[in-house]
mmCIF file of C-alpha atoms and ligand atoms in Angstrom:
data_model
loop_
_atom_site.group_PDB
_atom_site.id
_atom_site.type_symbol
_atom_site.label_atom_id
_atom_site.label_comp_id
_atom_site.label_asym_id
_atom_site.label_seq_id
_atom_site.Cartn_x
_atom_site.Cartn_y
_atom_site.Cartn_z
ATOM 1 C CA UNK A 1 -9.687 63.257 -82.184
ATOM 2 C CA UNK A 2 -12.836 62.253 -80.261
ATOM 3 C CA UNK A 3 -12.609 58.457 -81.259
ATOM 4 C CA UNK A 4 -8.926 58.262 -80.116
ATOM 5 C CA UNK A 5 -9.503 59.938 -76.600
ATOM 6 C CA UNK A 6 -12.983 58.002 -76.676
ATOM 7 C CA UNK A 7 -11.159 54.918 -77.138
ATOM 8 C CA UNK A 8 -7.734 55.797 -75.200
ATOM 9 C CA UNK A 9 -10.212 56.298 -72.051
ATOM 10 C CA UNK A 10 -11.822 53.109 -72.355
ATOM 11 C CA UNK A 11 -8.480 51.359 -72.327
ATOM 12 C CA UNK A 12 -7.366 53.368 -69.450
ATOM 13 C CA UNK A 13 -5.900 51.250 -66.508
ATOM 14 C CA UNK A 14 -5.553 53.359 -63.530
ATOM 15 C CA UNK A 15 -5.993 56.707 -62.108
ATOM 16 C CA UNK A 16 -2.625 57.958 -63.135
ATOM 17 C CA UNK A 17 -3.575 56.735 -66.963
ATOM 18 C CA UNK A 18 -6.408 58.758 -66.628
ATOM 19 C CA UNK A 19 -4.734 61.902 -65.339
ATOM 20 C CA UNK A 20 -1.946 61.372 -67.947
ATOM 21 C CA UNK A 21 -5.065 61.525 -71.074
ATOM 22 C CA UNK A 22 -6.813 64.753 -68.914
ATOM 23 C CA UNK A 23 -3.583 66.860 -69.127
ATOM 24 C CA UNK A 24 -2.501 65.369 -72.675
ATOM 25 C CA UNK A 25 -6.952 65.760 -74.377
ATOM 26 C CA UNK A 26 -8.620 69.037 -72.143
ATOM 27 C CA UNK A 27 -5.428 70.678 -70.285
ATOM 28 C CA UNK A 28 -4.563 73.867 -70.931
ATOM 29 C CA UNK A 29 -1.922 72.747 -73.748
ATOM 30 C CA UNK A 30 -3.707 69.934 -74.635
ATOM 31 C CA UNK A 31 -4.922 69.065 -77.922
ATOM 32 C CA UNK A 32 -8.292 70.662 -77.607
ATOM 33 C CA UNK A 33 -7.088 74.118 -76.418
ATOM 34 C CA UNK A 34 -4.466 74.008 -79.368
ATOM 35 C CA UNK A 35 -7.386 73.589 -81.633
ATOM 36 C CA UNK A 36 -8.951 76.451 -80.147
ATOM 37 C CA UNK A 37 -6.155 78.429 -80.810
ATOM 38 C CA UNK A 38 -6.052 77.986 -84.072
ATOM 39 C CA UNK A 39 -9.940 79.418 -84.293
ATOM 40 C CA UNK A 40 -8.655 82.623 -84.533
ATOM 41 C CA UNK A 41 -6.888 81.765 -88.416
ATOM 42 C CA UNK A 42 -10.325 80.876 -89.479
ATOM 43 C CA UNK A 43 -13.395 83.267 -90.867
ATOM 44 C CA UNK A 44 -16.200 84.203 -88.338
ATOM 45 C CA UNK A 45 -18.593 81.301 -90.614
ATOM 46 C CA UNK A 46 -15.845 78.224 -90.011
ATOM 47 C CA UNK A 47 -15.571 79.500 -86.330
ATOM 48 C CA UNK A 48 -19.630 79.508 -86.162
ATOM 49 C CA UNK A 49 -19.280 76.265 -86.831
ATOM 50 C CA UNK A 50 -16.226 74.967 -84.913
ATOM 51 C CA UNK A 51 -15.977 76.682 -81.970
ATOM 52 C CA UNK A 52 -19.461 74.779 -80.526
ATOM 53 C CA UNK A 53 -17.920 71.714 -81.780
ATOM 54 C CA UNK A 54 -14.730 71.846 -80.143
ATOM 55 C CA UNK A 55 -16.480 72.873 -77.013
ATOM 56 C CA UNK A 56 -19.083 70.128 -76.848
ATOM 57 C CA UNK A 57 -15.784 67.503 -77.825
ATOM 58 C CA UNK A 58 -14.396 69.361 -74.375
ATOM 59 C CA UNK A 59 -17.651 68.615 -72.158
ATOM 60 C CA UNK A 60 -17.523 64.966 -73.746
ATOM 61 C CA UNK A 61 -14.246 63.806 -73.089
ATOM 62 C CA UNK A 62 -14.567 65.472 -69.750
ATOM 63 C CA UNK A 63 -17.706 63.538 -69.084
ATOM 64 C CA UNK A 64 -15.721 60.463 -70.232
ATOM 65 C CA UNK A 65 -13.134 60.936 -68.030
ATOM 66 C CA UNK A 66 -15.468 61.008 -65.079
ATOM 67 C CA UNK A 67 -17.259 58.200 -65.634
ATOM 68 C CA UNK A 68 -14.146 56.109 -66.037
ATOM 69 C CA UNK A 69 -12.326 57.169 -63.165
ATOM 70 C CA UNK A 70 -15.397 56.325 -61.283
ATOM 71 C CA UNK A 71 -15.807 52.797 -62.998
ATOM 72 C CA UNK A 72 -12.090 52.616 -61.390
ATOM 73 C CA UNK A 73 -12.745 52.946 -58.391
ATOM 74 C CA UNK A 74 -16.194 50.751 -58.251
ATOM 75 C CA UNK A 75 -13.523 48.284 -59.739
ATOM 76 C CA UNK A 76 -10.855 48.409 -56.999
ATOM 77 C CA UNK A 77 -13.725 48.645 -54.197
ATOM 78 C CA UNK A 78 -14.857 45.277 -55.566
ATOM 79 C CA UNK A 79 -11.354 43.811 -55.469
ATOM 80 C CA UNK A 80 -10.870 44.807 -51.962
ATOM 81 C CA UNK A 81 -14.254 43.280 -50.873
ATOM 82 C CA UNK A 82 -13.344 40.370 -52.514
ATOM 83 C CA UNK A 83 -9.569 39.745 -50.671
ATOM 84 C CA UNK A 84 -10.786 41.528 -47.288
ATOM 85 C CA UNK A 85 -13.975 40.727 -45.152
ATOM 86 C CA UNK A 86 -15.369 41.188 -42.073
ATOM 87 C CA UNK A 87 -17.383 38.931 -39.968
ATOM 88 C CA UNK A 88 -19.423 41.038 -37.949
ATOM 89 C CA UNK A 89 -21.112 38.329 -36.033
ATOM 90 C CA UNK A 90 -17.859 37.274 -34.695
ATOM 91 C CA UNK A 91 -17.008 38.150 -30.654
ATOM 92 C CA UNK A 92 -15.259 41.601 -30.211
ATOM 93 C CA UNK A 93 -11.572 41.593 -28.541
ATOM 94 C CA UNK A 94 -11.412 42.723 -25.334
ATOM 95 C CA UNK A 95 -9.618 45.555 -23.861
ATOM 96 C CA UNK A 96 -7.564 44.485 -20.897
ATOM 97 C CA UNK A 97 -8.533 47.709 -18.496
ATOM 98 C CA UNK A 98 -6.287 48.749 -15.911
ATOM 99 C CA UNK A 99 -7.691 48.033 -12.086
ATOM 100 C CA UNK A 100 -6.740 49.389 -8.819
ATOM 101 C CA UNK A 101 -4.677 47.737 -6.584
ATOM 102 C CA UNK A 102 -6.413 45.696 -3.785
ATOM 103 C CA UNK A 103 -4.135 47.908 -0.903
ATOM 104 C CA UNK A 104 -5.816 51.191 -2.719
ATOM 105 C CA UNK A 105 -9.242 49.481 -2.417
ATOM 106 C CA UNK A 106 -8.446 48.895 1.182
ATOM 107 C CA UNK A 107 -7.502 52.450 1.413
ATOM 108 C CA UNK A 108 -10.236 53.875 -0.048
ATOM 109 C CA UNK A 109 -12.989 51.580 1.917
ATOM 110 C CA UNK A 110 -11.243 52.385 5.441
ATOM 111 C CA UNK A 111 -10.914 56.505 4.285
ATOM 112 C CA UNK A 112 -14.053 56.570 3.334
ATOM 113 C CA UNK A 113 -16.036 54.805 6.122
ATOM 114 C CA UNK A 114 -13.803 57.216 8.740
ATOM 115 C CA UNK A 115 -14.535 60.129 6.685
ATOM 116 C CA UNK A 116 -18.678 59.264 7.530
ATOM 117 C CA UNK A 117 -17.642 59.620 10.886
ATOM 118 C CA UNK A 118 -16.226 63.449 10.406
ATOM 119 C CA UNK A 119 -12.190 62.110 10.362
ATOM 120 C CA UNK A 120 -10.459 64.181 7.256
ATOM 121 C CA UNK A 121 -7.193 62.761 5.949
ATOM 122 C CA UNK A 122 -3.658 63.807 7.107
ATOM 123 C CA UNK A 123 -0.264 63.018 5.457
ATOM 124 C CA UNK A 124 2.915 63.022 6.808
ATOM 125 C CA UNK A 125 6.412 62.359 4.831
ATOM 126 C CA UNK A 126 7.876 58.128 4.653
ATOM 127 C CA UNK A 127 10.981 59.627 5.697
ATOM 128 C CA UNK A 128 10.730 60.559 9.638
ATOM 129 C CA UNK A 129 12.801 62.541 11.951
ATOM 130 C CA UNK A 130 13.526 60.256 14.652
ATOM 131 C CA UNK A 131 11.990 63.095 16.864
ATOM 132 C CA UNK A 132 8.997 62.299 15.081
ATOM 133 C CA UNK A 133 8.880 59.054 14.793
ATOM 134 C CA UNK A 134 9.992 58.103 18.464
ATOM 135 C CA UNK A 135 10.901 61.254 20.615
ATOM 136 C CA UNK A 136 7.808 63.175 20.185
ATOM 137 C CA UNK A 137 5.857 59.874 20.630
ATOM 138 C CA UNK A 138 7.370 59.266 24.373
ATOM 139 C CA UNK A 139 10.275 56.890 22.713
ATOM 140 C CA UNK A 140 13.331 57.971 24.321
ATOM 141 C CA UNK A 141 16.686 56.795 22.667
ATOM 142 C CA UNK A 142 17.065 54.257 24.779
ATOM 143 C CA UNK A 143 14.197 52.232 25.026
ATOM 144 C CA UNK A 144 13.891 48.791 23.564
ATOM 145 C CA UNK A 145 11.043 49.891 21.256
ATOM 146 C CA UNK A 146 12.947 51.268 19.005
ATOM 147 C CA UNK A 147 14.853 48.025 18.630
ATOM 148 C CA UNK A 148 11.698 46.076 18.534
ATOM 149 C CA UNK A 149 10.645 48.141 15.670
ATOM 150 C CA UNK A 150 13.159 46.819 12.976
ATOM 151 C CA UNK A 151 13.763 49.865 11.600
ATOM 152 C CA UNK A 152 15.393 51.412 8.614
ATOM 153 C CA UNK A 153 17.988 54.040 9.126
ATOM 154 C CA UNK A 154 19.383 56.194 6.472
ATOM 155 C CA UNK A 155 22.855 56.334 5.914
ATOM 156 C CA UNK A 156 24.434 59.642 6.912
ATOM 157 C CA UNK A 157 27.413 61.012 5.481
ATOM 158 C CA UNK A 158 30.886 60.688 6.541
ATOM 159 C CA UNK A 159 31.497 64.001 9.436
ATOM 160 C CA UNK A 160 27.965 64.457 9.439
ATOM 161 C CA UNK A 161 26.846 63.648 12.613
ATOM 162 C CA UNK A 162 23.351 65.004 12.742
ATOM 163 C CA UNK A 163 20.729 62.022 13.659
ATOM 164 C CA UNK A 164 20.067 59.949 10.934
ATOM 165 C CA UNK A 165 16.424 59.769 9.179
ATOM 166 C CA UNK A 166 14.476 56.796 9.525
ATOM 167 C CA UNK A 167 11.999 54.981 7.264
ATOM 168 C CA UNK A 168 8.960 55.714 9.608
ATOM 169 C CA UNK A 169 7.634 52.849 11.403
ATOM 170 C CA UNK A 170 4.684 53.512 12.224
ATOM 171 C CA UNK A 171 2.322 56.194 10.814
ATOM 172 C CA UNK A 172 1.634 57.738 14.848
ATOM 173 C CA UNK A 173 4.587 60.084 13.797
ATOM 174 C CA UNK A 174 1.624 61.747 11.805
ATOM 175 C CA UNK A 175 -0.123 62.588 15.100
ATOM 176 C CA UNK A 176 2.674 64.724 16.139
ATOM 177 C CA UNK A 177 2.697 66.904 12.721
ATOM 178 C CA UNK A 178 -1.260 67.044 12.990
ATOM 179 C CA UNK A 179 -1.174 68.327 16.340
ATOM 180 C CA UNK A 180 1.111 70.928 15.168
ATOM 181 C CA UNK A 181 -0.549 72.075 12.086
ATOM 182 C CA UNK A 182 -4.243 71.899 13.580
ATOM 183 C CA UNK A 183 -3.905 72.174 16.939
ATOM 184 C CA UNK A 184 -7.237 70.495 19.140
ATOM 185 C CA UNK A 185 -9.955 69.622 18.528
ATOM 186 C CA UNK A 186 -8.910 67.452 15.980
ATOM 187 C CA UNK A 187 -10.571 64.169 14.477
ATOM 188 C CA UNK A 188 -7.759 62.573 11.939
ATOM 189 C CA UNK A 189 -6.681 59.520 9.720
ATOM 190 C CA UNK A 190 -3.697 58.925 8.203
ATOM 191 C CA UNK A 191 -3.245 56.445 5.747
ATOM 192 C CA UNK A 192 -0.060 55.683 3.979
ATOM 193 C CA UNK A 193 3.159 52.755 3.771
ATOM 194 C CA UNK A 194 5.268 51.996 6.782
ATOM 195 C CA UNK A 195 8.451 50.324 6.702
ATOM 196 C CA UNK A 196 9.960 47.752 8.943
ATOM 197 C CA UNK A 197 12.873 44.809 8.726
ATOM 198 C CA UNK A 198 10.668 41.730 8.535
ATOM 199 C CA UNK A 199 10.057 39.425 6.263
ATOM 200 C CA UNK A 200 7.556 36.632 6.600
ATOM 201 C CA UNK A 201 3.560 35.218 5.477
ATOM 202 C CA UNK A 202 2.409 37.990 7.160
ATOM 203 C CA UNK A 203 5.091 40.471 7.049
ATOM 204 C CA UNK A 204 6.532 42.524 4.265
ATOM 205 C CA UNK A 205 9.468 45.207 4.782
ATOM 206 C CA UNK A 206 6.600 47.955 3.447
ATOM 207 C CA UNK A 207 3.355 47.583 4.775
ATOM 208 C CA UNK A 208 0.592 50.059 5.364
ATOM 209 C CA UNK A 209 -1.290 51.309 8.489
ATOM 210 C CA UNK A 210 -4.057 53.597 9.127
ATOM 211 C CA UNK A 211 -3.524 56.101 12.164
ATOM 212 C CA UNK A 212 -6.821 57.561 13.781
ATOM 213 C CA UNK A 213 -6.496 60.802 16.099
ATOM 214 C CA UNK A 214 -9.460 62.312 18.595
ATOM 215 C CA UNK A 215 -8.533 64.861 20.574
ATOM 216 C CA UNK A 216 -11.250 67.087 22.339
ATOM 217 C CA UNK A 217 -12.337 68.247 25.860
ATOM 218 C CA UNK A 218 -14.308 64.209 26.671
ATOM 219 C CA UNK A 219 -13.283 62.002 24.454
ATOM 220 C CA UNK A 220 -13.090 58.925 26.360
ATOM 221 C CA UNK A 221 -12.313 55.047 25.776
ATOM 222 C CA UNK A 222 -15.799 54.440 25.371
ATOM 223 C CA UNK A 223 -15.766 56.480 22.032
ATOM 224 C CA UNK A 224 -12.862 55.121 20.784
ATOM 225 C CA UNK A 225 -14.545 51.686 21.353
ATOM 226 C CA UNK A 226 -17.746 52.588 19.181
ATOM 227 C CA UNK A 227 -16.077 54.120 16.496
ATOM 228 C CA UNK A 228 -13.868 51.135 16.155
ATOM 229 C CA UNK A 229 -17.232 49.219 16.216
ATOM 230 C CA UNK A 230 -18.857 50.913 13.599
ATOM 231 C CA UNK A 231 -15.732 50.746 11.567
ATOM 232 C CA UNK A 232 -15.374 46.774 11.401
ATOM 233 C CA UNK A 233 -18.987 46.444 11.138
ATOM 234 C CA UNK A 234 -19.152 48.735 8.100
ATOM 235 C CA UNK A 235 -15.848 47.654 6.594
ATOM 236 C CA UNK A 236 -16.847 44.283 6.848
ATOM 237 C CA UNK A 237 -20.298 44.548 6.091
ATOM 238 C CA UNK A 238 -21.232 42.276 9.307
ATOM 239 C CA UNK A 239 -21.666 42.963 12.967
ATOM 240 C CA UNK A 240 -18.028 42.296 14.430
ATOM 241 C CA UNK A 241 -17.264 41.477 18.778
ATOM 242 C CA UNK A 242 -14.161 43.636 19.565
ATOM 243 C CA UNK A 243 -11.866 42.489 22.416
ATOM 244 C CA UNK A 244 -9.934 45.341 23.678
ATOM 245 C CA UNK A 245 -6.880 43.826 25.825
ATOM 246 C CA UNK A 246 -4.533 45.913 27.817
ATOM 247 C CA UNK A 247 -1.528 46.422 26.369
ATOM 248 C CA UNK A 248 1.397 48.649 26.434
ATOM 249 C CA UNK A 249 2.693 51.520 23.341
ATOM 250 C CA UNK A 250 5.123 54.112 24.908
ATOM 251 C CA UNK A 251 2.599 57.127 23.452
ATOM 252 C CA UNK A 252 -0.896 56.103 25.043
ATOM 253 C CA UNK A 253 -1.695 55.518 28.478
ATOM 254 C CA UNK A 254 -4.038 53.149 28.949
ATOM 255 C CA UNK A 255 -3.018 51.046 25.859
ATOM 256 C CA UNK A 256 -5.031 48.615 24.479
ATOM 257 C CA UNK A 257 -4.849 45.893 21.174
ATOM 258 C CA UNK A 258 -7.926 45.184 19.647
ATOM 259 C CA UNK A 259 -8.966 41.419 18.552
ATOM 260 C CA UNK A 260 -11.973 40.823 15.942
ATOM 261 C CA UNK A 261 -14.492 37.754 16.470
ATOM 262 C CA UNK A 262 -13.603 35.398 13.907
ATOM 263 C CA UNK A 263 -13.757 31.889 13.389
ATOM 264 C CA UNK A 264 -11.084 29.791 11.952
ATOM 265 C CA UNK A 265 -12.295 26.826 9.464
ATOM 266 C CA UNK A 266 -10.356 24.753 6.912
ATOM 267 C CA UNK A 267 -7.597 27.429 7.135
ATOM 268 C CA UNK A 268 -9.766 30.412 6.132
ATOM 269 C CA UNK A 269 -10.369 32.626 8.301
ATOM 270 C CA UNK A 270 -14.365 34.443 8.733
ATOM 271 C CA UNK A 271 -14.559 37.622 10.759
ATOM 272 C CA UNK A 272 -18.060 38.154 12.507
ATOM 273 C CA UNK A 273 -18.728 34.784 13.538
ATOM 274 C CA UNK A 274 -17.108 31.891 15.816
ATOM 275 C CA UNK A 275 -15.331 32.299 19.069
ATOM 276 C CA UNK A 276 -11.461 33.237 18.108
ATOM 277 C CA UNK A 277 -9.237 36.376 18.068
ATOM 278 C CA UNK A 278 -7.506 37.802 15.866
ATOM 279 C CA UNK A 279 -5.743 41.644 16.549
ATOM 280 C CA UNK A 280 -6.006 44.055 14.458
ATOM 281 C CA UNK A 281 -4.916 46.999 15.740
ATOM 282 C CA UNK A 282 -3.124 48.890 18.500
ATOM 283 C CA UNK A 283 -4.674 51.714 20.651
ATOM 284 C CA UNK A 284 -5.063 53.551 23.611
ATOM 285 C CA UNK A 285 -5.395 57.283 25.486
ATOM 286 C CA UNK A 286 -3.321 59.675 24.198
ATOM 287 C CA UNK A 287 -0.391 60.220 26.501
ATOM 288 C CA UNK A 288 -0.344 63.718 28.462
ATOM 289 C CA UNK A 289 3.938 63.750 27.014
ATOM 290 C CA UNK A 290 2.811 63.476 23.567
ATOM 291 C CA UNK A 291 0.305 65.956 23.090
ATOM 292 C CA UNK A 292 2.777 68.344 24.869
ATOM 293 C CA UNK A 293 4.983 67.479 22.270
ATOM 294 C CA UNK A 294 2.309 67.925 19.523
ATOM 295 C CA UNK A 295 2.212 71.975 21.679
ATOM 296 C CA UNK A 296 -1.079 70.624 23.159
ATOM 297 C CA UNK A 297 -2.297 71.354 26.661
ATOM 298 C CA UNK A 298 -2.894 67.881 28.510
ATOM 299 C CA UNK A 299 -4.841 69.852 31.381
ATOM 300 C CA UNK A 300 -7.528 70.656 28.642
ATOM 301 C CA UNK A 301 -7.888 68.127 25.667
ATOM 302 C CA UNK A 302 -7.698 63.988 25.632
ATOM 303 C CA UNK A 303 -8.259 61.806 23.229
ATOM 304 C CA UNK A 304 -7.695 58.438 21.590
ATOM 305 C CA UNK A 305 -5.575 57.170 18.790
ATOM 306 C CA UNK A 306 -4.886 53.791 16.837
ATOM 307 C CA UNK A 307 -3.029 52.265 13.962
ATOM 308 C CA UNK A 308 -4.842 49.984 12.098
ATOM 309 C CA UNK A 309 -2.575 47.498 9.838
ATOM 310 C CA UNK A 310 -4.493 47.636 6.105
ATOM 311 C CA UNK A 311 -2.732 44.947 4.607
ATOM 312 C CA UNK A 312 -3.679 43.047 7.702
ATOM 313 C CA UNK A 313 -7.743 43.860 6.873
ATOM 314 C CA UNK A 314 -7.606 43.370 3.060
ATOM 315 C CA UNK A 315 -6.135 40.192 3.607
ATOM 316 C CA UNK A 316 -9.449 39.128 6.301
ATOM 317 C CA UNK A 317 -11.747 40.682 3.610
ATOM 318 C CA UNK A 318 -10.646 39.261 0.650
ATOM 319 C CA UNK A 319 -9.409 36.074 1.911
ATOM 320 C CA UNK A 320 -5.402 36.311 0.963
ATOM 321 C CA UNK A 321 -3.051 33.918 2.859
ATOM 322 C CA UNK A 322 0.049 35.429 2.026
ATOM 323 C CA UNK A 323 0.968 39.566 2.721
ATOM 324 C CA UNK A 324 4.183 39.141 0.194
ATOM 325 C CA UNK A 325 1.674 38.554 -3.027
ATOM 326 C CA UNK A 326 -0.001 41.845 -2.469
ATOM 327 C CA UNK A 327 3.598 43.450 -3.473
ATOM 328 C CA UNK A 328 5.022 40.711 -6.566
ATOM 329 C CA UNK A 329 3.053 43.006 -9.085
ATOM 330 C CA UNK A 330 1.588 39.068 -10.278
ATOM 331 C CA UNK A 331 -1.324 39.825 -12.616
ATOM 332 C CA UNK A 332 -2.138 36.321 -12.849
ATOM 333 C CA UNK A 333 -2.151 37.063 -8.973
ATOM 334 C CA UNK A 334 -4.388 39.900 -8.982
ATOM 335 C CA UNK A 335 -6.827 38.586 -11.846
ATOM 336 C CA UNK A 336 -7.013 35.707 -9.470
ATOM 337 C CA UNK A 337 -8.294 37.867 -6.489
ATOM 338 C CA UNK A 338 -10.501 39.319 -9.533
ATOM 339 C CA UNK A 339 -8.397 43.004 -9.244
ATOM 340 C CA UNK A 340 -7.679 42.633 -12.363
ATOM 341 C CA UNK A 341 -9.342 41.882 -15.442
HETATM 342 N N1 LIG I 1 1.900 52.779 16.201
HETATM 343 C C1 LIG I 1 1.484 51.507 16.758
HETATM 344 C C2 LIG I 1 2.105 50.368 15.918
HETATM 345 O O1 LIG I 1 2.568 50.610 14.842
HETATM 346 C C3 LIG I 1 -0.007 51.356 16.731
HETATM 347 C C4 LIG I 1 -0.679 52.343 17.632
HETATM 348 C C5 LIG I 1 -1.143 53.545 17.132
HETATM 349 C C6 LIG I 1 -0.871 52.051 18.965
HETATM 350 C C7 LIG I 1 -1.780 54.451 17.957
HETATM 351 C C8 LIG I 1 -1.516 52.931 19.802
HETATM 352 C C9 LIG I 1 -1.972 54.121 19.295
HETATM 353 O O2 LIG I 1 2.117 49.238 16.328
#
């Protein structure tokens, strides 16, 4: 018996094989525990004799059976060292990591340098009432700025004759809400996408603007003039001349457009140096009808407001000639522009 199991084991092939000779040699109807069985026909000497024999045949095969089904796996270790390897000295492969979008950056950069100043962020919805988006803000139904705008009505249904909602042109409609929810003093910024029917280099159906609202007992030009001031200079990291030229918006009185000092070279632009203009934004006083409409008393609070185009100032900063590539989702694009890796 011990020779054939001795011998059966050596010759075993896999784990199964092995598992096949435990159950057939040690199991609990193998051949050993039949053997033991058959102790009890036999008298107390023969058992004296056989029953530490059959036991220490048990403990050997057993052993056996270890040792081979370890050999077995030694074996297929080295085969699969053999076939597979590793070259640990080679370069890893890269994960591709997901970036944020240059428009976010933008964002982010202009939210954050405006909250420094004491602004907190204000949202309003994309899709306006016309009250809010040019009643409130002193644009009557029939003046031309609401056809200068370009803008996106939503389609009303058939009998319904309400006023349609419009894809919000500007983000000043924000001013109105903000007025209404906080009342004065207030110091605001809204950033968020606009919409408008253009289509060019430097103008995309969707765009984004910043809106900035002051409103307190003083607040004067001159403060709207140093925070814009301290804005460019932080958001572009370089002292930047501001040219403030009058101008006219139905919802500030005075109005003024903004320029930055920049210098034109080999078709790139460089803000903070040279003797050229480029505007950036549009601003002024608040108008007396508008904060009424925001349920603001115009014989106690003024203040300033302006919309600052982002797109507009991530294009300057990271030197982008066309607006449309922010929005074509190109990664080849954006890896270019190194938002993307
Ligand atoms: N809403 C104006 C625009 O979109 C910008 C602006 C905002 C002007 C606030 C004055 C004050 O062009």
């Amino acid at each position: 018996l011990r020779d054939k199991y001795i011998s059966l084991i050596a010759d075993a092939a896999d784990e199964t094989a092995i598992e096949e000779l435990r159950v057939q040699a040690v199991g609990k109807k193998g051949e050993i525990a039949l053997k033991m069985r058959e102790l009890g026909k036999m008298t107390p000497e023969e058992r004296q004799v056989m029953g530490p024999k059959l036991n220490a045949l048990k403990d050997e095969i057993n052993s056996a059976l270890l040792a081979k089904k370890a050999a077995l796996a030694d074996a297929a270790l080295d085969e699969r060292l053999k076939t597979e390897w590793l070259d640990v000295t080679l370069p890893g492969r890269g994960r591709r990591q997901g970036t944020i979008h240059p428009i976010s950056q933008v964002t982010e950069e202009v939210t954050a340098i405006f909250a420094d100043m004491g602004f907190a962020v204000a949202e309003g919805p994309q899709i306006e009432t016309d009250w809010y988006n040019f009643d409130a803000l002193n644009i009557p139904g029939h003046h031309p700025a609401r056809a200068e705008m370009d803008t996106f009505y939503t389609h009303r249904a058939e009998g319904d004759n309400r006023p349609p909602h419009v894809l919000r042109t500007h983000t000043s409609p924000v001013q109105i809400r903000s007025m209404e929810k906080l009342g004065a003093p207030i110091r605001i910024i809204c950033p968020g996408r606009v919409y408008r029917a253009d289509y060019d280099q430097t103008h995309t159906p969707m765009f984004h603007q910043i809106e900035g609202l002051a409103l307190d007992k003083d607040i004067s030009m001159a403060n709207l003039k140093w925070v814009l001031e301290e804005f460019f200079t932080a958001f572009f990291g370089t002292s930047v001349k501001t040219r403030f030229r009058a101008s006219h918006f139905p919802f500030v009185e005075p109005g003024a457009e903004v320029d930055i000092q920049c210098s034109w070279e080999g078709g790139s632009v460089k803000v903070g140096e040279g003797d050229d203009w480029l505007e950036v934004l549009g601003s002024g006083m608040v108008h007396p009808k508008v904060l009424q409409a925001g349920g603001i008393d115009p014989n106690e609070y003024q203040g300033f407001a302006f919309g600052i185009g982002i797109d507009r100032l991530a294009m300057l900063k990271y030197g982008i000639p066309d607006l449309r590539a922010f929005f074509d989702s190109d990664l080849r694009w954006l890896r270019h522009y190194g938002f993307a890796s």
